[in-house]
Amino acid sequence: MSNPLGSPQPNPPQPSGVVHNNDPCDNPIATVREAARHAASRGRKELLETLSHEQQNAASANLSLNTIFTAHAVQNQTFEKLLKKYGDDVFQYNGGPGPDFTYLPTGEKIELTTPKQVDVHKVRPHP
């Protein structure tokens, strides 16, 4: 394309992402991260109290399960916060193997983990 003086115009920069004014969330990863930080700030004891009695008993009997169930509680509470803010048609909690959350408008998958587990999660196969 040329400008009125006849010299070529440089190509405009390509967008890094495409959004529109109806997107419910500007940054799904940051949104999940912020909700998870809020959930984790409640502390282990309060988080474990959000679980079923069976899960609480298992967590108190086994340190490994305590850590796993605490992470599970963070995920549950993160999803609860997302539901309250966005309703049930923006984020999906997958709750099984694979990425923990899906941002439904784009299908973006979001894995929630601790800093120590990032490398493990990066190499883990996902269905």
CSV table of C-alpha atoms in Angstrom, one decimal:
chain,number,residue,atom,x,y,z
A,1,MET,CA,0.0,0.0,0.0
A,2,SER,CA,1.3,3.5,-0.8
A,3,ASN,CA,0.7,6.8,0.9
A,4,PRO,CA,-0.4,9.9,-1.1
A,5,LEU,CA,3.2,10.7,-1.8
A,6,GLY,CA,3.8,7.4,-3.5
A,7,SER,CA,6.3,5.9,-1.0
A,8,PRO,CA,5.3,2.5,0.5
A,9,GLN,CA,3.9,2.4,4.0
A,10,PRO,CA,5.5,-0.1,6.5
A,11,ASN,CA,3.3,-3.0,7.5
A,12,PRO,CA,1.4,-2.3,10.7
A,13,PRO,CA,2.4,-4.4,13.7
A,14,GLN,CA,0.4,-7.6,14.1
A,15,PRO,CA,-1.8,-7.8,17.3
A,16,SER,CA,-0.6,-10.1,20.0
A,17,GLY,CA,-4.2,-11.1,20.8
A,18,VAL,CA,-7.6,-10.3,19.4
A,19,VAL,CA,-10.3,-9.0,21.8
A,20,HIS,CA,-13.6,-7.3,21.4
A,21,ASN,CA,-15.7,-5.2,23.7
A,22,ASN,CA,-17.9,-8.1,24.7
A,23,ASP,CA,-15.0,-10.2,26.1
A,24,PRO,CA,-16.0,-10.9,29.7
A,25,CYS,CA,-12.4,-11.0,30.8
A,26,ASP,CA,-9.3,-9.2,29.4
A,27,ASN,CA,-6.7,-11.6,30.8
A,28,PRO,CA,-8.0,-15.1,31.8
A,29,ILE,CA,-4.7,-16.3,33.1
A,30,ALA,CA,-4.2,-13.2,35.4
A,31,THR,CA,-7.9,-13.5,36.5
A,32,VAL,CA,-7.4,-17.1,37.6
A,33,ARG,CA,-4.1,-16.3,39.2
A,34,GLU,CA,-5.6,-13.4,41.2
A,35,ALA,CA,-8.6,-15.6,42.3
A,36,ALA,CA,-6.2,-18.3,43.4
A,37,ARG,CA,-4.0,-15.9,45.4
A,38,HIS,CA,-7.1,-14.7,47.1
A,39,ALA,CA,-8.2,-18.3,47.9
A,40,ALA,CA,-4.7,-19.3,49.1
A,41,SER,CA,-4.5,-16.3,51.4
A,42,ARG,CA,-7.2,-17.9,53.5
A,43,GLY,CA,-4.6,-20.3,54.9
A,44,ARG,CA,-4.4,-24.1,55.0
A,45,LYS,CA,-6.7,-24.6,58.0
A,46,GLU,CA,-9.5,-22.5,56.6
A,47,LEU,CA,-9.1,-24.0,53.1
A,48,LEU,CA,-9.3,-27.6,54.5
A,49,GLU,CA,-12.5,-26.7,56.3
A,50,THR,CA,-14.2,-26.1,52.9
A,51,LEU,CA,-13.7,-29.8,52.0
A,52,SER,CA,-15.9,-32.8,52.8
A,53,HIS,CA,-15.5,-34.5,56.2
A,54,GLU,CA,-13.9,-37.5,54.5
A,55,GLN,CA,-11.4,-35.3,52.7
A,56,GLN,CA,-10.6,-33.5,56.0
A,57,ASN,CA,-10.1,-36.7,57.8
A,58,ALA,CA,-7.8,-38.1,55.1
A,59,ALA,CA,-5.8,-34.8,55.0
A,60,SER,CA,-5.3,-34.9,58.8
A,61,ALA,CA,-4.1,-38.5,58.7
A,62,ASN,CA,-1.5,-38.1,55.9
A,63,LEU,CA,0.8,-35.1,55.2
A,64,SER,CA,1.0,-35.9,51.5
A,65,LEU,CA,-2.8,-35.9,51.3
A,66,ASN,CA,-2.9,-32.7,53.3
A,67,THR,CA,-0.9,-31.0,50.6
A,68,ILE,CA,-3.0,-32.5,47.8
A,69,PHE,CA,-6.3,-31.6,49.5
A,70,THR,CA,-5.1,-28.1,50.2
A,71,ALA,CA,-4.4,-27.6,46.5
A,72,HIS,CA,-7.8,-29.1,45.7
A,73,ALA,CA,-9.4,-26.6,48.1
A,74,VAL,CA,-7.6,-23.7,46.5
A,75,GLN,CA,-8.9,-24.8,43.1
A,76,ASN,CA,-12.4,-25.2,44.4
A,77,GLN,CA,-12.3,-21.8,46.0
A,78,THR,CA,-10.8,-20.2,42.9
A,79,PHE,CA,-13.6,-21.5,40.8
A,80,GLU,CA,-16.2,-20.3,43.4
A,81,LYS,CA,-14.8,-16.8,43.1
A,82,LEU,CA,-14.8,-17.0,39.3
A,83,LEU,CA,-18.4,-18.2,39.3
A,84,LYS,CA,-19.5,-15.3,41.6
A,85,LYS,CA,-17.8,-12.7,39.3
A,86,TYR,CA,-18.5,-14.2,35.9
A,87,GLY,CA,-21.3,-16.7,36.2
A,88,ASP,CA,-21.1,-20.2,34.8
A,89,ASP,CA,-20.5,-19.5,31.1
A,90,VAL,CA,-17.1,-17.9,31.2
A,91,PHE,CA,-14.8,-20.3,33.2
A,92,GLN,CA,-15.1,-24.1,33.5
A,93,TYR,CA,-13.4,-26.0,36.3
A,94,ASN,CA,-12.2,-29.3,34.8
A,95,GLY,CA,-11.4,-31.0,38.1
A,96,GLY,CA,-9.5,-34.0,36.7
A,97,PRO,CA,-6.4,-34.8,34.8
A,98,GLY,CA,-5.4,-32.0,32.4
A,99,PRO,CA,-5.5,-28.2,32.8
A,100,ASP,CA,-7.7,-27.1,35.7
A,101,PHE,CA,-9.7,-24.4,34.0
A,102,THR,CA,-11.0,-23.6,30.6
A,103,TYR,CA,-11.8,-20.0,29.5
A,104,LEU,CA,-14.9,-20.8,27.6
A,105,PRO,CA,-15.1,-17.9,25.2
A,106,THR,CA,-11.8,-18.9,23.6
A,107,GLY,CA,-11.2,-22.5,24.8
A,108,GLU,CA,-7.9,-21.4,26.4
A,109,LYS,CA,-6.7,-24.0,29.0
A,110,ILE,CA,-5.3,-22.8,32.3
A,111,GLU,CA,-3.3,-24.9,34.7
A,112,LEU,CA,-3.1,-23.8,38.3
A,113,THR,CA,-0.2,-25.0,40.4
A,114,THR,CA,2.4,-23.9,42.9
A,115,PRO,CA,5.8,-22.3,42.0
A,116,LYS,CA,7.6,-25.5,42.9
A,117,GLN,CA,5.4,-27.6,40.6
A,118,VAL,CA,5.5,-25.5,37.4
A,119,ASP,CA,8.2,-27.5,35.7
A,120,VAL,CA,6.5,-30.8,36.6
A,121,HIS,CA,3.2,-29.5,35.1
A,122,LYS,CA,4.9,-28.3,31.9
A,123,VAL,CA,6.1,-31.8,31.0
A,124,ARG,CA,3.0,-33.6,32.2
A,125,PRO,CA,1.0,-35.1,29.3
A,126,HIS,CA,-2.6,-33.7,29.1
A,127,PRO,CA,-5.5,-35.5,27.6
